[in-house]
mmCIF file of C-alpha atoms in Angstrom:
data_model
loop_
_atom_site.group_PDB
_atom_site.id
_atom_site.type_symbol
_atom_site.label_atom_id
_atom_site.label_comp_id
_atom_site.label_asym_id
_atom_site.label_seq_id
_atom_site.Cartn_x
_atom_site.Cartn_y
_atom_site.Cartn_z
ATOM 1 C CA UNK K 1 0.000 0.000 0.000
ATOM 2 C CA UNK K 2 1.039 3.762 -0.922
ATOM 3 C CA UNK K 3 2.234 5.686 2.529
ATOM 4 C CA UNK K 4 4.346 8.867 2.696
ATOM 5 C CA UNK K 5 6.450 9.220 5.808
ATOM 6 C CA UNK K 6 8.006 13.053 6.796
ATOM 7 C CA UNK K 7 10.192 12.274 9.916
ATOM 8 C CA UNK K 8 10.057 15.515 10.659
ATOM 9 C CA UNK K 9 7.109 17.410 12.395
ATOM 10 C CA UNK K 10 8.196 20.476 13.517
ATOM 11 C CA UNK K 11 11.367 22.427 11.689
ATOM 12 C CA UNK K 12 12.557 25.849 12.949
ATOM 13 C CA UNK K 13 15.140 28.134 10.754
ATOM 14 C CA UNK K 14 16.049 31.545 10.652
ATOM 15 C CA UNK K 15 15.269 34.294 7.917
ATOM 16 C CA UNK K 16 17.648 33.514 4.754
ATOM 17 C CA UNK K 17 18.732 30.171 6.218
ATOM 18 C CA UNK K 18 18.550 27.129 3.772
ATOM 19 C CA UNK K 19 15.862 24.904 4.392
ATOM 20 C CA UNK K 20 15.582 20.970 3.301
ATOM 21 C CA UNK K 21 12.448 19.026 4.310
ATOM 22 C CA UNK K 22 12.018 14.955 3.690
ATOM 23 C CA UNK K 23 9.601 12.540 2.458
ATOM 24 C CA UNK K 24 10.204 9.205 1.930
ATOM 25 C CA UNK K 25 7.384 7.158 0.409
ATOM 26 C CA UNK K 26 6.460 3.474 -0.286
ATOM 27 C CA UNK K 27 5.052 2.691 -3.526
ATOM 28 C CA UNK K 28 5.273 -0.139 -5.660
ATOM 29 C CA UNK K 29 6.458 1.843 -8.909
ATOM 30 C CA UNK K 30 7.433 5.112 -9.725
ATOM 31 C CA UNK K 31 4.614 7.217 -8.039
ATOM 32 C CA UNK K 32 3.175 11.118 -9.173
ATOM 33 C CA UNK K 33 5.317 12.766 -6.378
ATOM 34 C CA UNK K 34 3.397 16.066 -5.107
ATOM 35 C CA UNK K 35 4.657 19.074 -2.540
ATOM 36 C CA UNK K 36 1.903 21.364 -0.770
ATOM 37 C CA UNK K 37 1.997 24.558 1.351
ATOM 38 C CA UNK K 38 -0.925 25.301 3.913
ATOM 39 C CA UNK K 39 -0.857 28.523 5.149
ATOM 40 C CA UNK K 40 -2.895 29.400 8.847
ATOM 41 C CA UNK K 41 -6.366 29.034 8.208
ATOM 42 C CA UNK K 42 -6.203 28.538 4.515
ATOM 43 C CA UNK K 43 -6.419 25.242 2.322
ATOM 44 C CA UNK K 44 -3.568 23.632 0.888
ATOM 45 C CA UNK K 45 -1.692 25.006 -2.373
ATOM 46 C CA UNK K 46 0.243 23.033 -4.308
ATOM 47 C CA UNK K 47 4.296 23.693 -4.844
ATOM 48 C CA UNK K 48 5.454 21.740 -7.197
ATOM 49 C CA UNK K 49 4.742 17.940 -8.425
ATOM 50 C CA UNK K 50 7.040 15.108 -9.955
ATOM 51 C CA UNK K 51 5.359 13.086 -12.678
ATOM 52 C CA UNK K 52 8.414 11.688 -15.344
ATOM 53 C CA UNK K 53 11.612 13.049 -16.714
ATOM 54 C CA UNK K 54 14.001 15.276 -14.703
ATOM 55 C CA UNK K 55 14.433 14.329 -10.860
ATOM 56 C CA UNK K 56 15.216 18.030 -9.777
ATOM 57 C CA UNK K 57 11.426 19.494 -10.033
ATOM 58 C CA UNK K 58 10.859 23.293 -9.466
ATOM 59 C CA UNK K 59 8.045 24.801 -7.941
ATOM 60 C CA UNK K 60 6.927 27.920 -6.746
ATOM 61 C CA UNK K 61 8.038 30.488 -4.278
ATOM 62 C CA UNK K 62 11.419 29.551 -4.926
ATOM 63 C CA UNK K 63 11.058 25.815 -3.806
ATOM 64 C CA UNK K 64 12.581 22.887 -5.525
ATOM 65 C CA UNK K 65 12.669 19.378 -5.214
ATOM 66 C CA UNK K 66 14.498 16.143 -5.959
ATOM 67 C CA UNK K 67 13.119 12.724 -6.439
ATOM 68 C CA UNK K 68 15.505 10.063 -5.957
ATOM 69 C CA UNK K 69 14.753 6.384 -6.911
ATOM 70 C CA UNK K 70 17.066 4.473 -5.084
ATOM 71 C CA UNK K 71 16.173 6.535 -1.838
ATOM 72 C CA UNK K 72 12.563 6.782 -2.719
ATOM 73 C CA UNK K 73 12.806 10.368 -1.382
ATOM 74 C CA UNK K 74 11.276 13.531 -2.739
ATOM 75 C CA UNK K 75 13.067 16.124 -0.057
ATOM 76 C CA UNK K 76 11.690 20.171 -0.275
ATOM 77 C CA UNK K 77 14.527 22.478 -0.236
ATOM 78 C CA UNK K 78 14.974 26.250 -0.658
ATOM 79 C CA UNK K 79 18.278 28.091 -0.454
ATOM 80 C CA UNK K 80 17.240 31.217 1.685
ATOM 81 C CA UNK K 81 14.207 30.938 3.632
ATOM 82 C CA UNK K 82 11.640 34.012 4.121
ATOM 83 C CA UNK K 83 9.346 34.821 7.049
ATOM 84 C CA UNK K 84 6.562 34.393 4.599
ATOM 85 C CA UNK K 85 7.247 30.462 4.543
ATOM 86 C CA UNK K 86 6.080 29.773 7.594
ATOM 87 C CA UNK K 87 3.638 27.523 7.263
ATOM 88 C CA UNK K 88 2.507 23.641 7.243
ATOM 89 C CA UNK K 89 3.901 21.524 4.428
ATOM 90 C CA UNK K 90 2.565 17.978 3.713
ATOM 91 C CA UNK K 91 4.204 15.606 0.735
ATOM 92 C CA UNK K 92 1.911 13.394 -1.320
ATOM 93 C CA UNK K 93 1.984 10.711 -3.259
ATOM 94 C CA UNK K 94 -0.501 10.178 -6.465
ATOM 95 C CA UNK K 95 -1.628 6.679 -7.351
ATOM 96 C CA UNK K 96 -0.138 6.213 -10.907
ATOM 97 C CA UNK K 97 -2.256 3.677 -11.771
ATOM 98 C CA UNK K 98 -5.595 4.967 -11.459
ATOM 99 C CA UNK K 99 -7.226 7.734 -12.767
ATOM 100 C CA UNK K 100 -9.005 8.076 -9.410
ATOM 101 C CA UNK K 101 -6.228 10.602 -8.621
ATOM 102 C CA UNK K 102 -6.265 9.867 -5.082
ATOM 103 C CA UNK K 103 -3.622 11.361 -2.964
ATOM 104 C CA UNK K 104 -1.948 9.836 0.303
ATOM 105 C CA UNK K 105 -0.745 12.473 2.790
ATOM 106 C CA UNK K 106 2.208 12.553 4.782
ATOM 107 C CA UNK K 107 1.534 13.483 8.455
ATOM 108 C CA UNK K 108 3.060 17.214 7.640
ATOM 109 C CA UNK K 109 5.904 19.344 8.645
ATOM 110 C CA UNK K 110 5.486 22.603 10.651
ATOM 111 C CA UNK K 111 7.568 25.718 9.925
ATOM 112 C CA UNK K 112 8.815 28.002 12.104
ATOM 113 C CA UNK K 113 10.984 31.098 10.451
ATOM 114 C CA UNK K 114 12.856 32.994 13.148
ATOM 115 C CA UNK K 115 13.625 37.013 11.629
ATOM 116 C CA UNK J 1 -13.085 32.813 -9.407
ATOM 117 C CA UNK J 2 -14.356 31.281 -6.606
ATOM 118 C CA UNK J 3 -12.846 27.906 -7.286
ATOM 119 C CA UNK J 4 -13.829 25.515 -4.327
ATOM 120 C CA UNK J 5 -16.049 27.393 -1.431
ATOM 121 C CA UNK J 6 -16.638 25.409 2.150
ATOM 122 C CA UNK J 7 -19.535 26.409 4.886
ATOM 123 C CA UNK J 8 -19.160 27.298 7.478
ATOM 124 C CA UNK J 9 -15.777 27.823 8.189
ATOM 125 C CA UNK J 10 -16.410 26.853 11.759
ATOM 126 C CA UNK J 11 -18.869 25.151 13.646
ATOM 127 C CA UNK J 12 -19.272 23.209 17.105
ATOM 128 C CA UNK J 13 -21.702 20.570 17.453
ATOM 129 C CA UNK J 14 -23.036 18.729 20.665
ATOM 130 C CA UNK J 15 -22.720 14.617 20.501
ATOM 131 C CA UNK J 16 -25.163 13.086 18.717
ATOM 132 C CA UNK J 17 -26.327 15.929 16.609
ATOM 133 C CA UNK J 18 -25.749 16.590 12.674
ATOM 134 C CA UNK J 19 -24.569 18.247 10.505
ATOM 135 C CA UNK J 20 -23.963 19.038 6.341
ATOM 136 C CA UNK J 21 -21.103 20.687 5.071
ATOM 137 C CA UNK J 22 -21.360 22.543 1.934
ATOM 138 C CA UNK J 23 -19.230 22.244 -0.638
ATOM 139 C CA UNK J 24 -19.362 24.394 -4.017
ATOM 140 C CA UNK J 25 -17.316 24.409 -7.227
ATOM 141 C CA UNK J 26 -17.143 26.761 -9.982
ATOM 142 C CA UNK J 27 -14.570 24.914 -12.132
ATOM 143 C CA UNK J 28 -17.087 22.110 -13.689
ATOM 144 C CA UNK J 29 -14.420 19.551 -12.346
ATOM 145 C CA UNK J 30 -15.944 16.291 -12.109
ATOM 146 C CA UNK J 31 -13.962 14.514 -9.278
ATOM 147 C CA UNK J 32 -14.599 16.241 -6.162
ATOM 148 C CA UNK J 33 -13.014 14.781 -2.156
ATOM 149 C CA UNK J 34 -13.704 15.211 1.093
ATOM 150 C CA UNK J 35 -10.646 15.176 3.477
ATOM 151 C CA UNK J 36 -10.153 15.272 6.477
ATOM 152 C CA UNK J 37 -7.138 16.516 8.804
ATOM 153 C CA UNK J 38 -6.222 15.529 12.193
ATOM 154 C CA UNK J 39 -2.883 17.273 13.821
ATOM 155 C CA UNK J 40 0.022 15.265 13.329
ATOM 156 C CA UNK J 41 -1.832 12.873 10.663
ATOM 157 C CA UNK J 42 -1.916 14.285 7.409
ATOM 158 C CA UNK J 43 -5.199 14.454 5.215
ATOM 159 C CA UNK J 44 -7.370 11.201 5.030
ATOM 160 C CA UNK J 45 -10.109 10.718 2.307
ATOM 161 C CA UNK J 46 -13.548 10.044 3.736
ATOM 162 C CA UNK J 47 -15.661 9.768 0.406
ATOM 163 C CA UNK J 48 -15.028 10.970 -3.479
ATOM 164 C CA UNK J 49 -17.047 11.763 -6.315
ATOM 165 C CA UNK J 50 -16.216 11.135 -9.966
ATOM 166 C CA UNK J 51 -19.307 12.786 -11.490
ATOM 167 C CA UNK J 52 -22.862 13.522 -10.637
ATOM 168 C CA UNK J 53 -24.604 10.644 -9.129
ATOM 169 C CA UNK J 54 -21.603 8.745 -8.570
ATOM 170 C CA UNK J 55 -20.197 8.728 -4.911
ATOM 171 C CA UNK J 56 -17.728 5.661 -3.209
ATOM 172 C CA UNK J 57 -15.899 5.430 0.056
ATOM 173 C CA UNK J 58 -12.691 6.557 0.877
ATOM 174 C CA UNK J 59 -10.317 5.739 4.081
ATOM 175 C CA UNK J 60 -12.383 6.771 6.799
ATOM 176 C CA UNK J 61 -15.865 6.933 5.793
ATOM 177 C CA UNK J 62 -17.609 5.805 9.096
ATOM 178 C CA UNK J 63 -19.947 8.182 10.883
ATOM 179 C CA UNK J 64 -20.162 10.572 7.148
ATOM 180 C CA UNK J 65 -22.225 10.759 3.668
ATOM 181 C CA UNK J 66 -22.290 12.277 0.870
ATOM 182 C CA UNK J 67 -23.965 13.109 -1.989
ATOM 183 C CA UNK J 68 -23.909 14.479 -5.552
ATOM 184 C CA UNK J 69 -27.073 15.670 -7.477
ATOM 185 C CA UNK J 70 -24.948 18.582 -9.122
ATOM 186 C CA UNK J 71 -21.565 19.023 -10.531
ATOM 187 C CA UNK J 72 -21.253 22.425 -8.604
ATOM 188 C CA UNK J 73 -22.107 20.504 -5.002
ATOM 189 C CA UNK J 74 -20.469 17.870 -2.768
ATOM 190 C CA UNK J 75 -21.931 18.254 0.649
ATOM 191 C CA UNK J 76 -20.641 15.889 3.605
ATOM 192 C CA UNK J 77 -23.388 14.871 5.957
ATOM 193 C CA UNK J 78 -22.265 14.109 9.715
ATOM 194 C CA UNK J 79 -25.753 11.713 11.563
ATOM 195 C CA UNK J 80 -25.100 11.783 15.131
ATOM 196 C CA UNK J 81 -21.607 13.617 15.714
ATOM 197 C CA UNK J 82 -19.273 11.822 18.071
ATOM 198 C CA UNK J 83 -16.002 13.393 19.520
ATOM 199 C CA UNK J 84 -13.768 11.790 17.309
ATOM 200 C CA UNK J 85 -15.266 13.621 14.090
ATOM 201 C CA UNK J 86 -13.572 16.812 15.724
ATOM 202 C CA UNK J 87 -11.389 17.901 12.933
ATOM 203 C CA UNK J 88 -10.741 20.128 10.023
ATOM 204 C CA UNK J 89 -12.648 18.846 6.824
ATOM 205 C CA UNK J 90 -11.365 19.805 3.095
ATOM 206 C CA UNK J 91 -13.111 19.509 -0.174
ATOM 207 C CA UNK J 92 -11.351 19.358 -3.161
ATOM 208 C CA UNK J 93 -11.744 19.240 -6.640
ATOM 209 C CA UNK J 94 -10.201 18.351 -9.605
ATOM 210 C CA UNK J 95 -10.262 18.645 -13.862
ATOM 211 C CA UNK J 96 -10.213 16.010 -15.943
ATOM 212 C CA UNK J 97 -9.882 11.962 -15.876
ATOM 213 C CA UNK J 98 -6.197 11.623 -16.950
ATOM 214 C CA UNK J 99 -3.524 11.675 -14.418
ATOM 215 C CA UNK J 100 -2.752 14.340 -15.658
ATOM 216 C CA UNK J 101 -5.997 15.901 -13.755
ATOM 217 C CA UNK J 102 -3.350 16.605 -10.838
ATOM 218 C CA UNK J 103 -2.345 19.503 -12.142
ATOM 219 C CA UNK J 104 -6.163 20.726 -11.279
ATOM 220 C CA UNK J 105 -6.318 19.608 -7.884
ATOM 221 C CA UNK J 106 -8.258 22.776 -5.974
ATOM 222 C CA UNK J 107 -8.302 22.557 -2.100
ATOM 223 C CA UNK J 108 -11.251 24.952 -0.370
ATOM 224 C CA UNK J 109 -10.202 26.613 2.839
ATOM 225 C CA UNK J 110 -11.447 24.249 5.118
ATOM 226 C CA UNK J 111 -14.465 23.836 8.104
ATOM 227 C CA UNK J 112 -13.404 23.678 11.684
ATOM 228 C CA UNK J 113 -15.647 21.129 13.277
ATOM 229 C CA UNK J 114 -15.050 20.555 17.140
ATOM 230 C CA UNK J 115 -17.865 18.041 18.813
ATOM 231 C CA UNK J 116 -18.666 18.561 22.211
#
């Protein structure tokens, strides 16, 4: 069965730091590899998404990601982190096979951005 | 460009009463979700909808139903709340029947449902 684990559940860096966070998933093939934001209050927004092709995926807001097979990993990063990216962000995996397009949640990661 | 719209944004029920939450889309998107998220569990699906008329269960569908006369509506009915429905409920919504429909996947702001 699909499952997306982020070890991390709360990560706290400072104004222009970099920032890296993980998601390992299980899947049984290559899976559609999604990123999402949710800011206080608000719904979630997607960042970027892996679907084929290059591993190194760019998104918005500056965010970037790289899927790695062997690690099945799909880790968030950003090279200088703004107070505006605080906020909740949850990696997902999309069933390949189906055209359900059911997504599986990881548990989340909460951001703290010191100024 | 409303895309998905949830109400009410909050609410707090007393056990055993119930509840529908609204769900709206402007998109014409045929697959619509209801999610919901617990703190430190990420989103689980409780029911999904891949057209009018056509509803099926998700993870966690106990204690919930749903319904869909209309495209534009996906409401999630709660029949005698219990404490354990206390959570924050998402609809989404999304374009299309190819995988590549993720690119469409809409997320409403959410309903804050605590049961007392």
């Amino acid at each position: 069965a699909q499952s997306v684990t982020q070890p991390d559940i709360h990560i706290t860096v400072s104004e222009g730091a970099s920032l890296e966070l993980r998601c390992n998933y299980s899947y049984g093939a290559t899976p559609y590899l999604f990123w999402y934001v949710q800011s206080p209050g608000q719904g979630l927004q997607l960042l970027l998404k892996y679907f084929s092709g290059d591993t190194l995926v760019q998104g918005i807001k500056g965010f970037e990601a790289e899927f790695k097979r062997s690690q099945s990993s799909f880790n968030l990063r950003k090279p200088s982190v703004h107070w505006s990216d605080a906020a909740e962000y949850f990696c997902a995996v999309g069933d390949r096979g189906s055209t359900l397009g059911r997504l599986y949640f990881g548990r989340g990661t909460q951001l703290t951005v010191w100024p | 460009n409303a895309g998905v719209t949830q109400t009410p944004k909050f609410r707090i029920l007393k056990i055993g009463q119930s509840m529908t939450l609204q769900c709206a889309q402007d998109m014409n998107h045929n697959y619509m979700y209801w999610y919901r998220q617990d703190p430190g569990m990420g989103l689980k699906l409780i029911y999904y909808s891949v057209g009018a008329g056509i509803t099926d269960k998700g993870e966690v569908p106990n204690g919930y139903n749903v319904s869909r006369s209309t495209t534009e509506d996906f409401p999630l009915r709660l029949e005698l709340a219990a404490p354990s429905q206390t959570s924050v409920y998402f609809c989404a919504a999304r374009r299309g029947e190819s995988i590549a429909g993720h690119y469409g996947y809409t997320f409403g702001s959410g309903t804050r449902l605590t049961v007392v």
